[in-house]
Amino acid sequence: MEQLPAVSRPSFIPDNDAVRLDAMRRFYILDTPPEKTFDEIAALLSDTFDVPLAFVSLVDEAKVFFKAKQGPFDATEVPRDNNYCSLSILSNHVTVFEDTQNIQWAEKYPGFTPPKDLRFYAGAPIVTKDGAAIGTVCIADLEPKAFSAKDQRLLQQFARLALKEMENRKAALDYTQVLEEKVAEALQQLKIYEAERQAFALYSQAPVAVSLYKTEDLIVSYANETALKISGKTLGVIGKRFIDVLPEVESQGFVDLLKGVYRTGRTFTANETLITLVIDGQPKDFYFDLIYQPYYSSTGEIEGVLAFGIAPRGLLAGGDRLLAGQVTAGIAQVQLGPCRARL
């Protein structure tokens, strides 16, 4: 027996569609490139249920966007009125069409045109904590297929997994945005002071590592107490080249990153970036959250690079960290040249 989601009006558009679309767009995921995390979910769906087609979808105002897909299907999006995911979001339960040829589509869903060739479909809505069905995890086949209650429960678990990964991804984006806003606020604060020394006095006791490197040679012109404590250095580093102060980081790509910011004027950001420092003659690994920001002179020319970093866990008390909370998105590995970052 086919399980059909109830429709509150003669349309495949739910009454709360505007609210639902707003909830989906807050994830900043629509129309984004493929990502390994979601591709792996689609592949696992296909293997688990032994079907040729599997998707992680998002239902937009006029289209269904496939964040991930598995199988012989090239399109990244299709019209909303021609995809079963549009029907799957009408219910918080799993939608199953064991044989699509047995459904009276014009009667059940006026204006909806079922896709050609697909005979089987099962979709579990991705439902946010506030109850908005923003998309689906779904599977399809060219042949009819039975789908048990146990299968439906398993498909719902996949939907919860997809939602968790979307939440992790959003948390990482929100975290970076907040960090950038903090840096922007700090830079704006600097403009209040006429003297550079007065401005950097603001950071002297901050639980954020702050350093300023001048010219393309990256001459250390400022380092606050947090930066000195983490690196095991003293104020004797002022006036020296960054490469002479921390020679071990050259092979890790950070010198090139700093010079790239100086040359291009583009800000570099990364979360939980691995840096190996030599402290008391011994290499030690740390993970920092970094922003490298161009530093401008009063004439608007790039004068150096201002580096901000959240102290590694363990060196400072949790209450002293720049931002409360912990970013959980550590699944996707991103290669930043020789610099390895988990974003």
Short mmCIF file of N, CA and C in Angstrom, two decimals, residues 218-279:
data_model
loop_
_atom_site.label_atom_id
_atom_site.label_comp_id
_atom_site.label_asym_id
_atom_site.label_seq_id
_atom_site.Cartn_x
_atom_site.Cartn_y
_atom_site.Cartn_z
N LEU A 218 58.08 41.00 6.25
CA LEU A 218 57.37 40.54 7.44
C LEU A 218 58.19 40.80 8.71
N ILE A 219 58.53 42.08 8.90
CA ILE A 219 59.25 42.48 10.11
C ILE A 219 58.27 42.54 11.28
N VAL A 220 58.58 41.86 12.35
CA VAL A 220 57.70 41.86 13.52
C VAL A 220 57.75 43.25 14.17
N SER A 221 56.64 43.96 14.14
CA SER A 221 56.60 45.28 14.75
C SER A 221 55.70 45.31 15.99
N TYR A 222 54.95 44.23 16.19
CA TYR A 222 54.12 44.15 17.39
C TYR A 222 53.77 42.70 17.66
N ALA A 223 53.75 42.33 18.94
CA ALA A 223 53.27 41.01 19.37
C ALA A 223 52.76 41.17 20.79
N ASN A 224 51.49 40.81 21.02
CA ASN A 224 50.96 40.97 22.37
C ASN A 224 51.40 39.81 23.27
N GLU A 225 51.01 39.88 24.53
CA GLU A 225 51.47 38.89 25.50
C GLU A 225 51.01 37.48 25.15
N THR A 226 49.80 37.37 24.63
CA THR A 226 49.30 36.04 24.26
C THR A 226 50.14 35.43 23.15
N ALA A 227 50.47 36.22 22.14
CA ALA A 227 51.30 35.71 21.04
C ALA A 227 52.67 35.29 21.54
N LEU A 228 53.25 36.08 22.43
CA LEU A 228 54.58 35.74 22.96
C LEU A 228 54.52 34.49 23.83
N LYS A 229 53.46 34.37 24.63
CA LYS A 229 53.33 33.21 25.51
C LYS A 229 53.20 31.92 24.70
N ILE A 230 52.36 31.96 23.67
CA ILE A 230 52.13 30.76 22.87
C ILE A 230 53.41 30.32 22.17
N SER A 231 54.14 31.27 21.60
CA SER A 231 55.34 30.94 20.82
C SER A 231 56.58 30.75 21.67
N GLY A 232 56.49 31.07 22.97
CA GLY A 232 57.66 30.95 23.83
C GLY A 232 58.72 32.00 23.56
N LYS A 233 58.29 33.17 23.04
CA LYS A 233 59.23 34.23 22.69
C LYS A 233 59.12 35.40 23.67
N THR A 234 60.02 36.38 23.49
CA THR A 234 60.02 37.60 24.30
C THR A 234 59.92 38.80 23.37
N LEU A 235 59.87 40.00 23.97
CA LEU A 235 59.81 41.21 23.17
C LEU A 235 61.07 41.43 22.34
N GLY A 236 62.07 40.61 22.55
CA GLY A 236 63.27 40.69 21.74
C GLY A 236 63.05 40.35 20.27
N VAL A 237 61.86 39.82 19.94
CA VAL A 237 61.59 39.49 18.53
C VAL A 237 61.22 40.73 17.73
N ILE A 238 60.86 41.82 18.41
CA ILE A 238 60.46 43.03 17.69
C ILE A 238 61.62 43.54 16.84
N GLY A 239 61.32 43.84 15.58
CA GLY A 239 62.34 44.31 14.66
C GLY A 239 62.99 43.21 13.85
N LYS A 240 62.69 41.96 14.17
CA LYS A 240 63.26 40.84 13.43
C LYS A 240 62.27 40.34 12.38
N ARG A 241 62.80 39.65 11.40
CA ARG A 241 61.94 39.06 10.38
C ARG A 241 61.18 37.87 10.96
N PHE A 242 59.94 37.72 10.51
CA PHE A 242 59.11 36.59 10.95
C PHE A 242 59.83 35.27 10.71
N ILE A 243 60.46 35.13 9.55
CA ILE A 243 61.13 33.89 9.21
C ILE A 243 62.30 33.60 10.14
N ASP A 244 62.93 34.68 10.70
CA ASP A 244 64.04 34.47 11.63
C ASP A 244 63.53 34.14 13.04
N VAL A 245 62.36 34.62 13.36
CA VAL A 245 61.78 34.36 14.68
C VAL A 245 61.22 32.95 14.76
N LEU A 246 60.51 32.54 13.71
CA LEU A 246 59.89 31.20 13.68
C LEU A 246 60.27 30.49 12.39
N PRO A 247 61.53 30.09 12.25
CA PRO A 247 61.97 29.47 10.99
C PRO A 247 61.24 28.17 10.68
N GLU A 248 60.73 27.50 11.72
CA GLU A 248 60.09 26.21 11.50
C GLU A 248 58.78 26.32 10.72
N VAL A 249 58.18 27.51 10.63
CA VAL A 249 56.88 27.61 9.95
C VAL A 249 57.01 27.84 8.45
N GLU A 250 58.23 28.09 7.97
CA GLU A 250 58.37 28.36 6.53
C GLU A 250 57.92 27.16 5.71
N SER A 251 58.35 25.96 6.10
CA SER A 251 57.99 24.77 5.35
C SER A 251 56.52 24.42 5.49
N GLN A 252 55.82 25.05 6.44
CA GLN A 252 54.41 24.79 6.66
C GLN A 252 53.51 25.73 5.85
N GLY A 253 54.12 26.66 5.13
CA GLY A 253 53.35 27.51 4.23
C GLY A 253 52.89 28.83 4.77
N PHE A 254 53.19 29.14 6.05
CA PHE A 254 52.64 30.36 6.63
C PHE A 254 53.34 31.63 6.15
N VAL A 255 54.62 31.54 5.82
CA VAL A 255 55.32 32.70 5.28
C VAL A 255 54.69 33.10 3.96
N ASP A 256 54.44 32.11 3.10
CA ASP A 256 53.81 32.40 1.81
C ASP A 256 52.40 32.95 1.98
N LEU A 257 51.67 32.44 2.97
CA LEU A 257 50.32 32.94 3.22
C LEU A 257 50.35 34.41 3.63
N LEU A 258 51.24 34.75 4.55
CA LEU A 258 51.35 36.14 5.01
C LEU A 258 51.75 37.06 3.86
N LYS A 259 52.74 36.62 3.07
CA LYS A 259 53.17 37.44 1.94
C LYS A 259 52.06 37.57 0.90
N GLY A 260 51.25 36.51 0.76
CA GLY A 260 50.13 36.58 -0.17
C GLY A 260 49.10 37.62 0.25
N VAL A 261 48.83 37.70 1.55
CA VAL A 261 47.91 38.72 2.05
C VAL A 261 48.48 40.11 1.80
N TYR A 262 49.78 40.27 2.03
CA TYR A 262 50.43 41.58 1.82
C TYR A 262 50.35 42.00 0.34
N ARG A 263 50.58 41.05 -0.54
CA ARG A 263 50.63 41.38 -1.97
C ARG A 263 49.25 41.60 -2.58
N THR A 264 48.26 40.83 -2.13
CA THR A 264 46.95 40.87 -2.77
C THR A 264 45.93 41.72 -2.03
N GLY A 265 46.15 41.94 -0.73
CA GLY A 265 45.17 42.66 0.06
C GLY A 265 43.95 41.83 0.42
N ARG A 266 44.01 40.52 0.17
CA ARG A 266 42.89 39.64 0.48
C ARG A 266 43.10 38.98 1.84
N THR A 267 42.07 39.01 2.64
CA THR A 267 42.12 38.41 3.97
C THR A 267 42.14 36.89 3.88
N PHE A 268 42.96 36.26 4.73
CA PHE A 268 43.00 34.80 4.82
C PHE A 268 42.38 34.39 6.14
N THR A 269 41.47 33.40 6.10
CA THR A 269 40.86 32.87 7.32
C THR A 269 40.90 31.35 7.28
N ALA A 270 41.06 30.75 8.44
CA ALA A 270 41.01 29.29 8.54
C ALA A 270 40.71 28.91 9.99
N ASN A 271 39.94 27.85 10.15
CA ASN A 271 39.60 27.35 11.48
C ASN A 271 40.47 26.15 11.82
N GLU A 272 40.89 26.05 13.07
CA GLU A 272 41.66 24.92 13.58
C GLU A 272 42.80 24.54 12.64
N THR A 273 43.68 25.49 12.41
CA THR A 273 44.79 25.30 11.49
C THR A 273 46.00 24.74 12.24
N LEU A 274 46.54 23.65 11.73
CA LEU A 274 47.68 23.00 12.37
C LEU A 274 48.95 23.80 12.14
N ILE A 275 49.64 24.16 13.24
CA ILE A 275 50.93 24.83 13.20
C ILE A 275 51.87 24.09 14.15
N THR A 276 53.04 23.76 13.67
CA THR A 276 54.05 23.13 14.51
C THR A 276 55.08 24.17 14.91
N LEU A 277 55.20 24.42 16.20
CA LEU A 277 56.16 25.38 16.73
C LEU A 277 57.24 24.65 17.51
N VAL A 278 58.45 25.19 17.46
CA VAL A 278 59.55 24.63 18.25
C VAL A 278 59.66 25.44 19.53
N ILE A 279 59.35 24.80 20.64
CA ILE A 279 59.38 25.45 21.94
C ILE A 279 60.36 24.70 22.84
#
